[in-house]
PDB file of C-alpha atoms in Angstrom:
ATOM      1  CA  MET A   1       3.015  -4.995  13.580  1.00  0.00           C
ATOM      2  CA  THR A   2       2.795  -3.758  10.013  1.00  0.00           C
ATOM      3  CA  LEU A   3       2.986  -0.555   7.965  1.00  0.00           C
ATOM      4  CA  SER A   4       1.232  -0.136   4.599  1.00  0.00           C
ATOM      5  CA  LEU A   5       0.488   2.432   1.905  1.00  0.00           C
ATOM      6  CA  ILE A   6      -2.008   2.098  -0.938  1.00  0.00           C
ATOM      7  CA  HIS A   7      -2.478   4.327  -3.976  1.00  0.00           C
ATOM      8  CA  VAL A   8      -5.084   4.464  -6.744  1.00  0.00           C
ATOM      9  CA  GLN A   9      -4.898   6.725  -9.796  1.00  0.00           C
ATOM     10  CA  PRO A  10      -8.502   7.056 -11.011  1.00  0.00           C
ATOM     11  CA  ALA A  11      -7.455   8.651 -14.309  1.00  0.00           C
ATOM     12  CA  THR A  12      -5.496   5.589 -15.469  1.00  0.00           C
ATOM     13  CA  GLY A  13      -6.600   2.731 -13.235  1.00  0.00           C
ATOM     14  CA  THR A  14      -3.072   2.228 -11.912  1.00  0.00           C
ATOM     15  CA  VAL A  15      -3.006   0.790  -8.387  1.00  0.00           C
ATOM     16  CA  ALA A  16      -0.050   0.364  -6.042  1.00  0.00           C
ATOM     17  CA  ALA A  17       0.559  -1.082  -2.600  1.00  0.00           C
ATOM     18  CA  LEU A  18       3.557  -1.089  -0.274  1.00  0.00           C
ATOM     19  CA  THR A  19       3.967  -3.000   2.997  1.00  0.00           C
ATOM     20  CA  ALA A  20       6.665  -3.576   5.603  1.00  0.00           C
ATOM     21  CA  THR A  21       6.694  -5.544   8.858  1.00  0.00           C
ATOM     22  CA  GLY A  22       8.805  -7.113  11.561  1.00  0.00           C
ATOM     23  CA  GLY A  23       7.747 -10.608  10.510  1.00  0.00           C
ATOM     24  CA  VAL A  24       7.906 -12.667   7.325  1.00  0.00           C
ATOM     25  CA  VAL A  25       5.864 -13.237   4.129  1.00  0.00           C
ATOM     26  CA  VAL A  26       4.318  -9.783   4.297  1.00  0.00           C
ATOM     27  CA  GLY A  27       3.870  -9.612   0.526  1.00  0.00           C
ATOM     28  CA  GLY A  28       1.885 -12.826   0.480  1.00  0.00           C
ATOM     29  CA  TYR A  29      -0.673 -11.863   3.103  1.00  0.00           C
ATOM     30  CA  VAL A  30      -1.035  -8.146   3.614  1.00  0.00           C
ATOM     31  CA  HIS A  31      -1.401  -6.018   0.505  1.00  0.00           C
ATOM     32  CA  HIS A  32      -3.597  -6.573  -2.535  1.00  0.00           C
ATOM     33  CA  ALA A  33      -3.976  -4.412  -5.650  1.00  0.00           C
ATOM     34  CA  TRP A  34      -6.509  -4.700  -8.472  1.00  0.00           C
ATOM     35  CA  ARG A  35      -6.016  -2.405 -11.447  1.00  0.00           C
ATOM     36  CA  GLY A  36      -9.024  -0.271 -12.238  1.00  0.00           C
ATOM     37  CA  LEU A  37     -10.788  -1.466  -9.085  1.00  0.00           C
ATOM     38  CA  GLY A  38      -8.878  -0.599  -5.920  1.00  0.00           C
ATOM     39  CA  ALA A  39      -6.577  -1.944  -3.236  1.00  0.00           C
ATOM     40  CA  CYS A  40      -6.436  -3.035   0.372  1.00  0.00           C
ATOM     41  CA  ALA A  41      -3.983  -3.901   3.119  1.00  0.00           C
ATOM     42  CA  THR A  42      -5.106  -6.387   5.775  1.00  0.00           C
ATOM     43  CA  GLN A  43      -2.911  -6.363   8.877  1.00  0.00           C
ATOM     44  CA  GLY A  44      -3.113  -5.911  12.631  1.00  0.00           C
ATOM     45  CA  LEU A  45      -2.619  -8.008  15.747  1.00  0.00           C
ATOM     46  CA  ALA A  46      -3.921 -10.988  13.760  1.00  0.00           C
ATOM     47  CA  THR A  47      -4.192 -10.543   9.998  1.00  0.00           C
ATOM     48  CA  ASN A  48      -7.365 -11.843   8.374  1.00  0.00           C
ATOM     49  CA  PRO A  49      -6.261 -13.181   4.947  1.00  0.00           C
ATOM     50  CA  TRP A  50      -9.873 -13.404   3.766  1.00  0.00           C
ATOM     51  CA  TYR A  51     -10.585  -9.668   3.998  1.00  0.00           C
ATOM     52  CA  PRO A  52      -9.197  -8.963   0.497  1.00  0.00           C
ATOM     53  CA  GLU A  53     -11.640 -11.322  -1.197  1.00  0.00           C
ATOM     54  CA  GLY A  54     -14.600  -9.735   0.558  1.00  0.00           C
ATOM     55  CA  ILE A  55     -13.425  -6.221  -0.235  1.00  0.00           C
ATOM     56  CA  ARG A  56     -12.690  -7.059  -3.863  1.00  0.00           C
ATOM     57  CA  GLN A  57     -16.124  -8.583  -4.368  1.00  0.00           C
ATOM     58  CA  ALA A  58     -17.810  -5.587  -2.758  1.00  0.00           C
ATOM     59  CA  LEU A  59     -15.874  -3.159  -4.966  1.00  0.00           C
ATOM     60  CA  GLU A  60     -16.842  -5.187  -8.036  1.00  0.00           C
ATOM     61  CA  GLN A  61     -20.473  -4.810  -6.975  1.00  0.00           C
ATOM     62  CA  GLY A  62     -20.062  -1.027  -6.998  1.00  0.00           C
ATOM     63  CA  LEU A  63     -19.698  -0.322  -3.303  1.00  0.00           C
ATOM     64  CA  ASP A  64     -17.311   2.424  -2.247  1.00  0.00           C
ATOM     65  CA  ALA A  65     -14.315   1.705  -0.025  1.00  0.00           C
ATOM     66  CA  ARG A  66     -16.082   2.613   3.208  1.00  0.00           C
ATOM     67  CA  ARG A  67     -19.047   0.329   2.592  1.00  0.00           C
ATOM     68  CA  ALA A  68     -16.878  -2.478   1.213  1.00  0.00           C
ATOM     69  CA  LEU A  69     -14.707  -2.395   4.320  1.00  0.00           C
ATOM     70  CA  GLN A  70     -17.660  -2.126   6.687  1.00  0.00           C
ATOM     71  CA  GLU A  71     -19.444  -5.119   5.173  1.00  0.00           C
ATOM     72  CA  THR A  72     -16.263  -7.165   5.427  1.00  0.00           C
ATOM     73  CA  ILE A  73     -15.666  -6.208   9.066  1.00  0.00           C
ATOM     74  CA  GLU A  74     -19.248  -7.029  10.055  1.00  0.00           C
ATOM     75  CA  ARG A  75     -18.723 -10.658   9.021  1.00  0.00           C
ATOM     76  CA  ASP A  76     -15.634 -11.018  11.251  1.00  0.00           C
ATOM     77  CA  SER A  77     -16.033 -11.844  14.945  1.00  0.00           C
ATOM     78  CA  GLY A  78     -12.360 -10.984  15.437  1.00  0.00           C
ATOM     79  CA  ALA A  79     -12.503  -7.508  13.902  1.00  0.00           C
ATOM     80  CA  SER A  80     -11.138  -5.926  17.083  1.00  0.00           C
ATOM     81  CA  ARG A  81      -7.793  -7.613  16.290  1.00  0.00           C
ATOM     82  CA  ARG A  82      -7.613  -6.323  12.717  1.00  0.00           C
ATOM     83  CA  GLN A  83      -6.392  -3.240  10.944  1.00  0.00           C
ATOM     84  CA  CYS A  84      -7.464  -2.874   7.334  1.00  0.00           C
ATOM     85  CA  LEU A  85      -6.965  -0.099   4.805  1.00  0.00           C
ATOM     86  CA  ALA A  86      -9.087  -0.015   1.644  1.00  0.00           C
ATOM     87  CA  MET A  87      -9.399   2.206  -1.435  1.00  0.00           C
ATOM     88  CA  ASP A  88     -11.815   2.123  -4.350  1.00  0.00           C
ATOM     89  CA  ALA A  89     -11.387   2.974  -8.029  1.00  0.00           C
ATOM     90  CA  ASP A  90     -12.215   6.643  -7.389  1.00  0.00           C
ATOM     91  CA  GLY A  91      -9.455   6.919  -4.801  1.00  0.00           C
ATOM     92  CA  ARG A  92     -11.749   7.067  -1.778  1.00  0.00           C
ATOM     93  CA  ALA A  93     -10.096   5.544   1.273  1.00  0.00           C
ATOM     94  CA  ALA A  94     -11.343   3.899   4.451  1.00  0.00           C
ATOM     95  CA  VAL A  95      -9.617   2.342   7.436  1.00  0.00           C
ATOM     96  CA  HIS A  96     -10.551   0.062  10.313  1.00  0.00           C
ATOM     97  CA  SER A  97      -8.266  -0.125  13.346  1.00  0.00           C
ATOM     98  CA  GLY A  98      -9.619  -2.547  15.926  1.00  0.00           C
ATOM     99  CA  SER A  99      -9.354  -1.710  19.612  1.00  0.00           C
ATOM    100  CA  ASP A 100      -7.156  -4.721  20.415  1.00  0.00           C
ATOM    101  CA  ASN A 101      -4.307  -3.676  18.138  1.00  0.00           C
ATOM    102  CA  LEU A 102      -1.055  -2.801  19.854  1.00  0.00           C
ATOM    103  CA  ALA A 103       0.184   0.783  20.047  1.00  0.00           C
ATOM    104  CA  VAL A 104       1.312   2.789  18.298  1.00  0.00           C
ATOM    105  CA  VAL A 105      -1.661   2.595  15.898  1.00  0.00           C
ATOM    106  CA  ALA A 106      -2.049   5.304  13.249  1.00  0.00           C
ATOM    107  CA  ALA A 107      -3.609   6.057   9.880  1.00  0.00           C
ATOM    108  CA  GLU A 108      -3.564   8.930   7.398  1.00  0.00           C
ATOM    109  CA  LEU A 109      -6.117   9.033   4.579  1.00  0.00           C
ATOM    110  CA  ARG A 110      -6.049  11.301   1.559  1.00  0.00           C
ATOM    111  CA  PRO A 111      -7.890  10.979  -1.753  1.00  0.00           C
ATOM    112  CA  THR A 112      -5.946   8.484  -3.932  1.00  0.00           C
ATOM    113  CA  ALA A 113      -3.269   7.765  -1.271  1.00  0.00           C
ATOM    114  CA  ALA A 114      -3.466   6.451   2.277  1.00  0.00           C
ATOM    115  CA  ALA A 115      -1.278   4.782   4.888  1.00  0.00           C
ATOM    116  CA  ALA A 116      -1.811   2.901   8.129  1.00  0.00           C
ATOM    117  CA  GLY A 117       0.222   1.004  10.683  1.00  0.00           C
ATOM    118  CA  ASN A 118       0.160  -0.696  14.043  1.00  0.00           C
ATOM    119  CA  MET A 119       2.776  -1.616  16.655  1.00  0.00           C
ATOM    120  CA  LEU A 120       4.847   1.247  15.302  1.00  0.00           C
ATOM    121  CA  ALA A 121       7.956   2.650  16.906  1.00  0.00           C
ATOM    122  CA  ASP A 122       6.591   6.191  16.657  1.00  0.00           C
ATOM    123  CA  GLU A 123       3.340   7.859  15.600  1.00  0.00           C
ATOM    124  CA  ARG A 124       5.287   9.851  13.001  1.00  0.00           C
ATOM    125  CA  VAL A 125       6.018   6.702  10.977  1.00  0.00           C
ATOM    126  CA  VAL A 126       2.730   6.747   9.060  1.00  0.00           C
ATOM    127  CA  GLU A 127       2.976  10.497   8.523  1.00  0.00           C
ATOM    128  CA  ARG A 128       6.476  10.176   7.088  1.00  0.00           C
ATOM    129  CA  LEU A 129       5.396   7.338   4.815  1.00  0.00           C
ATOM    130  CA  LEU A 130       2.469   9.153   3.246  1.00  0.00           C
ATOM    131  CA  ARG A 131       3.959  12.626   3.253  1.00  0.00           C
ATOM    132  CA  THR A 132       7.105  11.423   1.485  1.00  0.00           C
ATOM    133  CA  PHE A 133       4.990   9.636  -1.107  1.00  0.00           C
ATOM    134  CA  LEU A 134       3.044  12.825  -1.816  1.00  0.00           C
ATOM    135  CA  THR A 135       6.279  14.812  -2.060  1.00  0.00           C
ATOM    136  CA  GLN A 136       7.774  12.281  -4.462  1.00  0.00           C
ATOM    137  CA  THR A 137       4.763  12.101  -6.782  1.00  0.00           C
ATOM    138  CA  CYS A 138       2.657  15.275  -6.536  1.00  0.00           C
ATOM    139  CA  THR A 139       2.884  18.862  -7.693  1.00  0.00           C
ATOM    140  CA  ASN A 140       0.969  20.031  -4.602  1.00  0.00           C
ATOM    141  CA  PRO A 141       2.224  17.851  -1.728  1.00  0.00           C
ATOM    142  CA  ASP A 142       1.754  20.417   1.026  1.00  0.00           C
ATOM    143  CA  ALA A 143      -1.825  21.233   0.024  1.00  0.00           C
ATOM    144  CA  ALA A 144      -2.625  17.546  -0.380  1.00  0.00           C
ATOM    145  CA  TRP A 145      -1.161  16.696   3.018  1.00  0.00           C
ATOM    146  CA  GLY A 146      -3.047  19.575   4.640  1.00  0.00           C
ATOM    147  CA  HIS A 147      -6.405  18.461   3.203  1.00  0.00           C
ATOM    148  CA  ALA A 148      -6.553  21.709   1.221  1.00  0.00           C
ATOM    149  CA  ALA A 149      -6.600  19.990  -2.179  1.00  0.00           C
ATOM    150  CA  THR A 150      -6.772  16.607  -3.849  1.00  0.00           C
ATOM    151  CA  PRO A 151      -3.305  15.305  -4.780  1.00  0.00           C
ATOM    152  CA  ARG A 152      -2.238  16.322  -8.297  1.00  0.00           C
ATOM    153  CA  TYR A 153       0.255  13.844  -9.683  1.00  0.00           C
ATOM    154  CA  ARG A 154       3.168  14.838 -11.870  1.00  0.00           C
ATOM    155  CA  ASP A 155       3.069  13.931 -15.541  1.00  0.00           C
ATOM    156  CA  GLY A 156       4.799  10.600 -16.020  1.00  0.00           C
ATOM    157  CA  TYR A 157       5.089   9.876 -12.289  1.00  0.00           C
ATOM    158  CA  GLU A 158       3.948   6.286 -12.840  1.00  0.00           C
ATOM    159  CA  ALA A 159       7.221   5.497 -14.660  1.00  0.00           C
ATOM    160  CA  ARG A 160       9.090   5.677 -11.333  1.00  0.00           C
ATOM    161  CA  LEU A 161       6.237   4.790  -9.023  1.00  0.00           C
ATOM    162  CA  ALA A 162       8.150   1.824  -7.597  1.00  0.00           C
ATOM    163  CA  GLU A 163      11.119   4.063  -6.766  1.00  0.00           C
ATOM    164  CA  SER A 164       8.792   6.554  -5.075  1.00  0.00           C
ATOM    165  CA  LEU A 165       7.283   3.807  -2.942  1.00  0.00           C
ATOM    166  CA  ILE A 166      10.699   2.598  -1.810  1.00  0.00           C
ATOM    167  CA  GLU A 167      11.871   6.122  -1.021  1.00  0.00           C
ATOM    168  CA  SER A 168       8.711   6.592   1.052  1.00  0.00           C
ATOM    169  CA  LEU A 169       9.401   3.377   2.926  1.00  0.00           C
ATOM    170  CA  GLU A 170      12.974   4.452   3.623  1.00  0.00           C
ATOM    171  CA  ALA A 171      11.686   7.693   5.138  1.00  0.00           C
ATOM    172  CA  ALA A 172       9.199   5.798   7.309  1.00  0.00           C
ATOM    173  CA  LEU A 173      11.880   3.415   8.536  1.00  0.00           C
ATOM    174  CA  GLN A 174      14.087   6.356   9.457  1.00  0.00           C
ATOM    175  CA  ALA A 175      11.204   7.478  11.689  1.00  0.00           C
ATOM    176  CA  GLY A 176      11.236   4.091  13.423  1.00  0.00           C
ATOM    177  CA  GLY A 177       9.170   1.668  11.368  1.00  0.00           C
ATOM    178  CA  ASP A 178       7.931  -1.457  13.160  1.00  0.00           C
ATOM    179  CA  ALA A 179       8.568  -1.350  16.907  1.00  0.00           C
ATOM    180  CA  ARG A 180      10.177  -4.818  16.711  1.00  0.00           C
ATOM    181  CA  GLY A 181      12.452  -3.770  13.882  1.00  0.00           C
ATOM    182  CA  THR A 182      11.470  -4.036  10.229  1.00  0.00           C
ATOM    183  CA  ARG A 183      12.535  -7.262   8.543  1.00  0.00           C
ATOM    184  CA  SER A 184      10.334  -7.747   5.475  1.00  0.00           C
ATOM    185  CA  ALA A 185       8.907  -5.493   2.766  1.00  0.00           C
ATOM    186  CA  ALA A 186       6.994  -5.810  -0.485  1.00  0.00           C
ATOM    187  CA  LEU A 187       5.381  -3.721  -3.182  1.00  0.00           C
ATOM    188  CA  ARG A 188       2.952  -4.402  -6.001  1.00  0.00           C
ATOM    189  CA  ILE A 189       1.935  -2.193  -8.934  1.00  0.00           C
ATOM    190  CA  GLU A 190      -0.810  -3.025 -11.408  1.00  0.00           C
ATOM    191  CA  SER A 191      -1.706  -0.952 -14.463  1.00  0.00           C
ATOM    192  CA  PHE A 192      -3.320  -1.303 -17.865  1.00  0.00           C
ATOM    193  CA  ASP A 193      -0.073  -0.345 -19.630  1.00  0.00           C
ATOM    194  CA  ALA A 194       2.410  -2.872 -18.260  1.00  0.00           C
ATOM    195  CA  ALA A 195       2.764  -6.260 -16.625  1.00  0.00           C
ATOM    196  CA  PRO A 196       2.389  -6.239 -12.822  1.00  0.00           C
ATOM    197  CA  ILE A 197       5.426  -5.593 -10.652  1.00  0.00           C
ATOM    198  CA  ASP A 198       5.404  -7.738  -7.519  1.00  0.00           C
ATOM    199  CA  LEU A 199       8.560  -7.468  -5.386  1.00  0.00           C
ATOM    200  CA  ARG A 200       9.028  -9.234  -2.042  1.00  0.00           C
ATOM    201  CA  VAL A 201      11.864  -9.288   0.486  1.00  0.00           C
ATOM    202  CA  ASP A 202      11.663 -11.549   3.539  1.00  0.00           C
ATOM    203  CA  TRP A 203      13.729 -11.480   6.726  1.00  0.00           C
ATOM    204  CA  ALA A 204      16.422  -9.044   5.655  1.00  0.00           C
ATOM    205  CA  ASP A 205      18.561  -6.798   7.829  1.00  0.00           C
ATOM    206  CA  ASP A 206      17.755  -3.905   5.474  1.00  0.00           C
ATOM    207  CA  PRO A 207      14.481  -4.732   3.721  1.00  0.00           C
ATOM    208  CA  ALA A 208      14.143  -1.334   2.057  1.00  0.00           C
ATOM    209  CA  GLY A 209      17.671  -1.560   0.675  1.00  0.00           C
ATOM    210  CA  ALA A 210      17.052  -5.126  -0.482  1.00  0.00           C
ATOM    211  CA  LEU A 211      13.833  -4.015  -2.166  1.00  0.00           C
ATOM    212  CA  ARG A 212      15.721  -1.232  -3.943  1.00  0.00           C
ATOM    213  CA  ALA A 213      18.395  -3.704  -5.108  1.00  0.00           C
ATOM    214  CA  LEU A 214      15.700  -6.031  -6.411  1.00  0.00           C
ATOM    215  CA  LEU A 215      14.062  -3.168  -8.289  1.00  0.00           C
ATOM    216  CA  GLN A 216      17.394  -2.319  -9.906  1.00  0.00           C
ATOM    217  CA  ARG A 217      17.448  -5.862 -11.275  1.00  0.00           C
ATOM    218  CA  ILE A 218      13.960  -5.371 -12.644  1.00  0.00           C
ATOM    219  CA  ARG A 219      15.058  -2.145 -14.344  1.00  0.00           C
ATOM    220  CA  GLU A 220      18.016  -3.760 -16.133  1.00  0.00           C
ATOM    221  CA  PRO A 221      17.543  -3.614 -19.935  1.00  0.00           C
ATOM    222  CA  ALA A 222      17.153  -7.350 -20.515  1.00  0.00           C
ATOM    223  CA  PHE A 223      14.478  -7.846 -17.883  1.00  0.00           C
ATOM    224  CA  ALA A 224      12.794  -4.544 -18.717  1.00  0.00           C
ATOM    225  CA  ALA A 225      12.504  -5.746 -22.316  1.00  0.00           C
ATOM    226  CA  PHE A 226      11.029  -9.026 -21.090  1.00  0.00           C
ATOM    227  CA  LEU A 227       8.418  -7.186 -19.017  1.00  0.00           C
ATOM    228  CA  ALA A 228       7.563  -4.928 -21.947  1.00  0.00           C
ATOM    229  CA  SER A 229       6.920  -8.006 -24.093  1.00  0.00           C
ATOM    230  CA  LEU A 230       4.279  -9.443 -21.752  1.00  0.00           C
ATOM    231  CA  PRO A 231       0.556  -9.037 -22.478  1.00  0.00           C
ATOM    232  CA  THR A 232      -1.342  -6.471 -20.402  1.00  0.00           C
ATOM    233  CA  TYR A 233      -4.697  -8.258 -20.420  1.00  0.00           C
TER     234      TYR A 233
END
């Protein structure tokens, strides 16, 4: 029912999350990003909106993504209906895909970048999402995709991280996206160098295109200057 990607850059503490779905208010419920700490995406047949708080608290206590996710799942009697993707400050990823989720269910985990989805039109959707992201941001995308090396990010890639996320979403939607059709999308980026970017599009015929148009507004000089003037702490 939902497709998500999360990214953590351990060297800078920058965290990003991208989500798309066939329903509404995806940005308000599914993805969560905490600079210098990690990220998660809570989705599935029935999203549990309380997973992020449990995962965040566990990460703050020093647990890695796998343990943080496992502790959160163990407290949920409905975990078989959930899919949750988590990543810690070191870029270690973990995923839970409950047995009651509707096919196609898929996940791809790499250090510092991971993607997962359920009720997808095609199993290639998650692959296209993550692989495009690696191609857009890394100097070694093929090695990173093939588990031969940790992703190495291009110098300055964070300056167009939002664009890279949208381009990755567009590639995933071309592979089919949500089996019901994709109607909503959102992205969030948090860093120590700039104010957060939190973009949300609900119930659009072309959510990726609408997200791109919204980002263009954000990049206009007047609003860019406003963002640059905001405190970062």
